[in-house]
Amino acid sequence: MKKNIAILSGGNSSENVISIKSAEQIMKMINKEMYQPYLINIRGKKWDIILQDSKRIPINLTDFSAEIDGKKIHFHYAFIIIHGDPGENGKIQAYLELQHIPYNTSGVLASALTFNKYACKLFLRNAGILTPESILLKKDHDIRYELVTEKVGMPCFVKPNNGGSSFGASRVSKPEDLSDAINNAFNEDSEVIVESYIKGTELSCGLLKTKKEEFIFPVTEIISKNDFFDFEAKYTEGMSEEITPANVPEEIQKKCRQISSDIYDILNCKGIVRIDFIVKGNQLYFLELNSIPGMSRESIVPKQIRTMGLKVEDIIDLVIRDTIEG
């Protein structure tokens, strides 16, 4: 009998539409001979199965089930492809743990930690991973702007602290622009991280470790036409160039892949993740970890998988089998 798989998409962040694109791609890749996939859209407390005729069937959150054509179905597995809240911060993982439903991502603690940029950097810094200097600001707390500039310098980056999208993020070159940038970031989150700008090459490495094998994908070099790899650069055609494998020395690529593997283990990650760095000289600075990276055809990780000579659908199948079989 086929196992029912819930493809969880949507979410409450600004990247809702990107999540849906990724989910549609995952739906196509699922092995239909072994599994029966259902596309589920989540927005706030509203969880609906989206059928082919666009009809919506509500999910019973009490036991994670649904009634279709008079028949009650239960889900045996959840494939989470929600970027931001509640997919990457551990909330959905906690719900699924309570329901005893296996899933494809890192667990509750690792998800919550990597979602909090400042906490994640502190954790990794204590483990010997190099990160840019940063400071955490909280909404409705007094901000000493001179202290911020003294600690991180200029230029600097201002970002919402919790979240995976680039909304509310900006690069600041002059102290007098810092206040507006911070207020803009507070529109997205109650916490803001301000970190030092490091002039260098941006690299990204995707990876997956299962119980039996590991895949450290080829490194991608990201060249943005904007000040940095913001939302427009990420999702607007022609606004960035993503080179896989990266046009950097082999020694740097090897170092990037090794540090990515170390970070994956330190944070106890699971499933497919993507880790971003800035390289300056021969030093790699950790920027952030995407615990649920985009999986649309043009997303970075699928390109890395194909560059490695593998099929994305085979990797997706491996992720499911690794966790659904316990």
GROMACS .gro file of N, CA, C and O in nm, residues 45-127:
model
  332
   45LYS      N    1  -0.332   2.960   1.077
   45LYS     CA    2  -0.396   2.840   1.130
   45LYS      C    3  -0.470   2.760   1.023
   45LYS      O    4  -0.530   2.657   1.052
   46LYS      N    5  -0.466   2.809   0.901
   46LYS     CA    6  -0.539   2.745   0.791
   46LYS      C    7  -0.447   2.648   0.716
   46LYS      O    8  -0.350   2.690   0.652
   47TRP      N    9  -0.475   2.519   0.725
   47TRP     CA   10  -0.401   2.414   0.655
   47TRP      C   11  -0.498   2.346   0.559
   47TRP      O   12  -0.598   2.288   0.601
   48ASP      N   13  -0.469   2.352   0.429
   48ASP     CA   14  -0.559   2.294   0.329
   48ASP      C   15  -0.484   2.206   0.230
   48ASP      O   16  -0.375   2.244   0.183
   49ILE      N   17  -0.543   2.092   0.197
   49ILE     CA   18  -0.495   2.015   0.081
   49ILE      C   19  -0.544   2.086  -0.044
   49ILE      O   20  -0.660   2.125  -0.054
   50ILE      N   21  -0.454   2.106  -0.140
   50ILE     CA   22  -0.491   2.167  -0.268
   50ILE      C   23  -0.501   2.056  -0.371
   50ILE      O   24  -0.401   1.994  -0.409
   51LEU      N   25  -0.623   2.028  -0.416
   51LEU     CA   26  -0.643   1.924  -0.517
   51LEU      C   27  -0.619   1.980  -0.657
   51LEU      O   28  -0.605   2.101  -0.677
   52GLN      N   29  -0.614   1.892  -0.756
   52GLN     CA   30  -0.582   1.933  -0.893
   52GLN      C   31  -0.682   2.031  -0.950
   52GLN      O   32  -0.648   2.114  -1.035
   53ASP      N   33  -0.806   2.023  -0.905
   53ASP     CA   34  -0.908   2.116  -0.955
   53ASP      C   35  -0.914   2.243  -0.870
   53ASP      O   36  -1.011   2.318  -0.876
   54SER      N   37  -0.807   2.265  -0.789
   54SER     CA   38  -0.793   2.382  -0.699
   54SER      C   39  -0.889   2.376  -0.581
   54SER      O   40  -0.897   2.471  -0.503
   55LYS      N   41  -0.962   2.266  -0.570
   55LYS     CA   42  -1.050   2.250  -0.454
   55LYS      C   43  -0.964   2.234  -0.329
   55LYS      O   44  -0.859   2.170  -0.333
   56ARG      N   45  -1.010   2.293  -0.218
   56ARG     CA   46  -0.936   2.288  -0.093
   56ARG      C   47  -1.007   2.198   0.009
   56ARG      O   48  -1.128   2.209   0.026
   57ILE      N   49  -0.928   2.112   0.072
   57ILE     CA   50  -0.979   2.024   0.177
   57ILE      C   51  -0.906   2.058   0.306
   57ILE      O   52  -0.783   2.050   0.311
   58PRO      N   53  -0.977   2.096   0.412
   58PRO     CA   54  -0.909   2.133   0.537
   58PRO      C   55  -0.844   2.013   0.607
   58PRO      O   56  -0.896   1.901   0.602
   59ILE      N   57  -0.730   2.039   0.669
   59ILE     CA   58  -0.661   1.938   0.747
   59ILE      C   59  -0.714   1.939   0.890
   59ILE      O   60  -0.732   2.045   0.950
   60ASN      N   61  -0.739   1.821   0.943
   60ASN     CA   62  -0.775   1.808   1.085
   60ASN      C   63  -0.644   1.803   1.164
   60ASN      O   64  -0.572   1.703   1.162
   61LEU      N   65  -0.612   1.912   1.233
   61LEU     CA   66  -0.485   1.921   1.303
   61LEU      C   67  -0.481   1.839   1.431
   61LEU      O   68  -0.374   1.818   1.488
   62THR      N   69  -0.595   1.792   1.476
   62THR     CA   70  -0.599   1.709   1.596
   62THR      C   71  -0.520   1.580   1.576
   62THR      O   72  -0.444   1.537   1.663
   63ASP      N   73  -0.538   1.519   1.458
   63ASP     CA   74  -0.467   1.393   1.431
   63ASP      C   75  -0.398   1.394   1.294
   63ASP      O   76  -0.358   1.289   1.244
   64PHE      N   77  -0.379   1.514   1.236
   64PHE     CA   78  -0.311   1.530   1.107
   64PHE      C   79  -0.373   1.437   1.001
   64PHE      O   80  -0.308   1.349   0.946
   65SER      N   81  -0.501   1.459   0.975
   65SER     CA   82  -0.574   1.377   0.878
   65SER      C   83  -0.661   1.468   0.793
   65SER      O   84  -0.669   1.589   0.815
   66ALA      N   85  -0.728   1.408   0.694
   66ALA     CA   86  -0.822   1.484   0.610
   66ALA      C   87  -0.926   1.387   0.556
   66ALA      O   88  -0.903   1.265   0.548
   67GLU      N   89  -1.040   1.442   0.519
   67GLU     CA   90  -1.146   1.360   0.462
   67GLU      C   91  -1.165   1.398   0.316
   67GLU      O   92  -1.201   1.511   0.284
   68ILE      N   93  -1.139   1.303   0.227
   68ILE     CA   94  -1.151   1.326   0.083
   68ILE      C   95  -1.252   1.227   0.026
   68ILE      O   96  -1.235   1.105   0.039
   69ASP      N   97  -1.356   1.281  -0.036
   69ASP     CA   98  -1.462   1.199  -0.096
   69ASP      C   99  -1.517   1.098   0.005
   69ASP      O  100  -1.538   0.979  -0.027
   70GLY      N  101  -1.538   1.146   0.126
   70GLY     CA  102  -1.599   1.061   0.228
   70GLY      C  103  -1.505   0.963   0.294
   70GLY      O  104  -1.546   0.886   0.381
   71LYS      N  105  -1.378   0.965   0.255
   71LYS     CA  106  -1.281   0.871   0.313
   71LYS      C  107  -1.176   0.948   0.392
   71LYS      O  108  -1.117   1.044   0.343
   72LYS      N  109  -1.152   0.904   0.516
   72LYS     CA  110  -1.053   0.969   0.600
   72LYS      C  111  -0.915   0.914   0.570
   72LYS      O  112  -0.895   0.791   0.568
   73ILE      N  113  -0.821   1.004   0.546
   73ILE     CA  114  -0.684   0.960   0.520
   73ILE      C  115  -0.590   1.017   0.627
   73ILE      O  116  -0.611   1.127   0.677
   74HIS      N  117  -0.489   0.938   0.659
   74HIS     CA  118  -0.385   0.983   0.751
   74HIS      C  119  -0.253   0.992   0.674
   74HIS      O  120  -0.232   0.921   0.575
   75PHE      N  121  -0.167   1.078   0.720
   75PHE     CA  122  -0.038   1.097   0.652
   75PHE      C  123   0.071   1.020   0.726
   75PHE      O  124   0.078   1.019   0.849
   76HIS      N  125   0.157   0.956   0.646
   76HIS     CA  126   0.265   0.876   0.702
   76HIS      C  127   0.397   0.952   0.708
   76HIS      O  128   0.491   0.907   0.775
   77TYR      N  129   0.402   1.065   0.637
   77TYR     CA  130   0.529   1.138   0.626
   77TYR      C  131   0.499   1.282   0.584
   77TYR      O  132   0.401   1.308   0.514
   78ALA      N  133   0.585   1.375   0.627
   78ALA     CA  134   0.571   1.515   0.587
   78ALA      C  135   0.699   1.564   0.522
   78ALA      O  136   0.808   1.549   0.580
   79PHE      N  137   0.686   1.618   0.403
   79PHE     CA  138   0.800   1.682   0.336
   79PHE      C  139   0.780   1.833   0.350
   79PHE      O  140   0.695   1.892   0.283
   80ILE      N  141   0.858   1.895   0.438
   80ILE     CA  142   0.843   2.038   0.467
   80ILE      C  143   0.925   2.118   0.366
   80ILE      O  144   1.045   2.097   0.352
   81ILE      N  145   0.859   2.210   0.296
   81ILE     CA  146   0.929   2.296   0.201
   81ILE      C  147   0.881   2.441   0.222
   81ILE      O  148   0.860   2.517   0.127
   82ILE      N  149   0.865   2.476   0.349
   82ILE     CA  150   0.823   2.611   0.387
   82ILE      C  151   0.945   2.693   0.428
   82ILE      O  152   1.017   2.655   0.521
   83HIS      N  153   0.968   2.805   0.361
   83HIS     CA  154   1.080   2.893   0.394
   83HIS      C  155   1.032   2.995   0.498
   83HIS      O  156   0.932   3.063   0.477
   84GLY      N  157   1.105   3.008   0.608
   84GLY     CA  158   1.062   3.101   0.712
   84GLY      C  159   0.960   3.036   0.805
   84GLY      O  160   0.948   2.914   0.816
   85ASP      N  161   0.884   3.120   0.877
   85ASP     CA  162   0.783   3.074   0.973
   85ASP      C  163   0.665   3.009   0.902
   85ASP      O  164   0.617   3.062   0.803
   86PRO      N  165   0.617   2.891   0.947
   86PRO     CA  166   0.661   2.812   1.061
   86PRO      C  167   0.747   2.691   1.024
   86PRO      O  168   0.763   2.599   1.103
   87GLY      N  169   0.804   2.693   0.902
   87GLY     CA  170   0.878   2.576   0.855
   87GLY      C  171   1.020   2.566   0.902
   87GLY      O  172   1.070   2.457   0.931
   88GLU      N  173   1.090   2.682   0.909
   88GLU     CA  174   1.233   2.677   0.940
   88GLU      C  175   1.265   2.708   1.086
   88GLU      O  176   1.381   2.702   1.125
   89ASN      N  177   1.165   2.742   1.167
   89ASN     CA  178   1.194   2.781   1.304
   89ASN      C  179   1.161   2.674   1.408
   89ASN      O  180   1.163   2.698   1.527
   90GLY      N  181   1.128   2.555   1.361
   90GLY     CA  182   1.104   2.443   1.452
   90GLY      C  183   0.959   2.423   1.491
   90GLY      O  184   0.925   2.321   1.554
   91LYS      N  185   0.869   2.513   1.453
   91LYS     CA  186   0.730   2.502   1.496
   91LYS      C  187   0.660   2.381   1.433
   91LYS      O  188   0.594   2.303   1.503
   92ILE      N  189   0.674   2.367   1.302
   92ILE     CA  190   0.609   2.253   1.236
   92ILE      C  191   0.675   2.122   1.280
   92ILE      O  192   0.608   2.020   1.299
   93GLN      N  193   0.807   2.128   1.297
   93GLN     CA  194   0.878   2.008   1.342
   93GLN      C  195   0.825   1.961   1.479
   93GLN      O  196   0.807   1.841   1.501
   94ALA      N  197   0.799   2.059   1.568
   94ALA     CA  198   0.747   2.024   1.701
   94ALA      C  199   0.608   1.959   1.690
   94ALA      O  200   0.579   1.859   1.758
   95TYR      N  201   0.523   2.015   1.603
   95TYR     CA  202   0.390   1.958   1.582
   95TYR      C  203   0.400   1.815   1.529
   95TYR      O  204   0.331   1.723   1.578
   96LEU      N  205   0.487   1.794   1.430
   96LEU     CA  206   0.501   1.661   1.371
   96LEU      C  207   0.559   1.561   1.471
   96LEU      O  208   0.522   1.442   1.470
   97GLU      N  209   0.649   1.608   1.556
   97GLU     CA  210   0.704   1.520   1.660
   97GLU      C  211   0.591   1.471   1.752
   97GLU      O  212   0.585   1.354   1.789
   98LEU      N  213   0.501   1.562   1.789
   98LEU     CA  214   0.389   1.524   1.876
   98LEU      C  215   0.296   1.424   1.808
   98LEU      O  216   0.234   1.341   1.874
   99GLN      N  217   0.287   1.435   1.674
   99GLN     CA  218   0.202   1.343   1.597
   99GLN      C  219   0.275   1.215   1.557
   99GLN      O  220   0.217   1.127   1.494
  100HIS      N  221   0.403   1.207   1.593
  100HIS     CA  222   0.486   1.091   1.557
  100HIS      C  223   0.494   1.072   1.405
  100HIS      O  224   0.489   0.958   1.354
  101ILE      N  225   0.504   1.182   1.334
  101ILE     CA  226   0.514   1.180   1.188
  101ILE      C  227   0.658   1.212   1.148
  101ILE      O  228   0.710   1.319   1.185
  102PRO      N  229   0.727   1.124   1.076
  102PRO     CA  230   0.863   1.155   1.031
  102PRO      C  231   0.863   1.265   0.925
  102PRO      O  232   0.764   1.283   0.853
  103TYR      N  233   0.974   1.340   0.916
  103TYR     CA  234   0.982   1.451   0.822
  103TYR      C  235   1.125   1.465   0.770
  103TYR      O  236   1.217   1.396   0.816
  104ASN      N  237   1.146   1.556   0.675
  104ASN     CA  238   1.269   1.561   0.597
  104ASN      C  239   1.374   1.659   0.646
  104ASN      O  240   1.483   1.666   0.590
  105THR      N  241   1.345   1.739   0.748
  105THR     CA  242   1.436   1.848   0.784
  105THR      C  243   1.507   1.823   0.917
  105THR      O  244   1.486   1.720   0.982
  106SER      N  245   1.587   1.922   0.956
  106SER     CA  246   1.649   1.920   1.088
  106SER      C  247   1.539   1.919   1.195
  106SER      O  248   1.424   1.955   1.168
  107GLY      N  249   1.577   1.880   1.317
  107GLY     CA  250   1.481   1.872   1.425
  107GLY      C  251   1.445   2.008   1.484
  107GLY      O  252   1.485   2.113   1.432
  108VAL      N  253   1.372   2.007   1.592
  108VAL     CA  254   1.320   2.129   1.653
  108VAL      C  255   1.433   2.222   1.697
  108VAL      O  256   1.433   2.341   1.662
  109LEU      N  257   1.529   2.171   1.773
  109LEU     CA  258   1.635   2.257   1.827
  109LEU      C  259   1.723   2.314   1.716
  109LEU      O  260   1.749   2.435   1.713
  110ALA      N  261   1.767   2.230   1.624
  110ALA     CA  262   1.854   2.278   1.516
  110ALA      C  263   1.782   2.379   1.428
  110ALA      O  264   1.841   2.479   1.384
  111SER      N  265   1.654   2.355   1.402
  111SER     CA  266   1.576   2.448   1.319
  111SER      C  267   1.562   2.584   1.388
  111SER      O  268   1.582   2.689   1.327
  112ALA      N  269   1.527   2.581   1.516
  112ALA     CA  270   1.510   2.706   1.591
  112ALA      C  271   1.642   2.783   1.600
  112ALA      O  272   1.645   2.906   1.587
  113LEU      N  273   1.750   2.712   1.622
  113LEU     CA  274   1.881   2.777   1.637
  113LEU      C  275   1.928   2.840   1.507
  113LEU      O  276   1.973   2.955   1.505
  114THR      N  277   1.916   2.769   1.396
  114THR     CA  278   1.964   2.823   1.269
  114THR      C  279   1.875   2.934   1.217
  114THR      O  280   1.918   3.017   1.138
  115PHE      N  281   1.750   2.937   1.263
  115PHE     CA  282   1.657   3.044   1.222
  115PHE      C  283   1.694   3.176   1.288
  115PHE      O  284   1.668   3.283   1.234
  116ASN      N  285   1.754   3.169   1.406
  116ASN     CA  286   1.798   3.287   1.481
  116ASN      C  287   1.942   3.317   1.444
  116ASN      O  288   2.035   3.253   1.493
  117LYS      N  289   1.962   3.413   1.353
  117LYS     CA  290   2.094   3.438   1.298
  117LYS      C  291   2.199   3.467   1.405
  117LYS      O  292   2.310   3.415   1.402
  118TYR      N  293   2.163   3.553   1.500
  118TYR     CA  294   2.261   3.595   1.602
  118TYR      C  295   2.299   3.477   1.692
  118TYR      O  296   2.417   3.453   1.718
  119ALA      N  297   2.199   3.403   1.740
  119ALA     CA  298   2.226   3.289   1.827
  119ALA      C  299   2.309   3.183   1.755
  119ALA      O  300   2.400   3.123   1.813
  120CYS      N  301   2.278   3.161   1.627
  120CYS     CA  302   2.352   3.062   1.549
  120CYS      C  303   2.498   3.102   1.534
  120CYS      O  304   2.589   3.019   1.549
  121LYS      N  305   2.522   3.231   1.507
  121LYS     CA  306   2.661   3.278   1.494
  121LYS      C  307   2.737   3.264   1.625
  121LYS      O  308   2.854   3.225   1.627
  122LEU      N  309   2.672   3.297   1.738
  122LEU     CA  310   2.737   3.282   1.868
  122LEU      C  311   2.772   3.136   1.894
  122LEU      O  312   2.882   3.104   1.941
  123PHE      N  313   2.678   3.048   1.864
  123PHE     CA  314   2.699   2.905   1.886
  123PHE      C  315   2.817   2.854   1.803
  123PHE      O  316   2.904   2.783   1.854
  124LEU      N  317   2.820   2.892   1.676
  124LEU     CA  318   2.927   2.845   1.588
  124LEU      C  319   3.062   2.910   1.621
  124LEU      O  320   3.167   2.847   1.608
  125ARG      N  321   3.057   3.036   1.662
  125ARG     CA  322   3.182   3.105   1.700
  125ARG      C  323   3.249   3.033   1.815
  125ARG      O  324   3.371   3.017   1.819
  126ASN      N  325   3.167   2.986   1.910
  126ASN     CA  326   3.221   2.910   2.024
  126ASN      C  327   3.279   2.775   1.981
  126ASN      O  328   3.357   2.715   2.055
  127ALA      N  329   3.237   2.730   1.862
  127ALA     CA  330   3.289   2.604   1.809
  127ALA      C  331   3.407   2.627   1.715
  127ALA      O  332   3.454   2.533   1.651
   0.00000   0.00000   0.00000
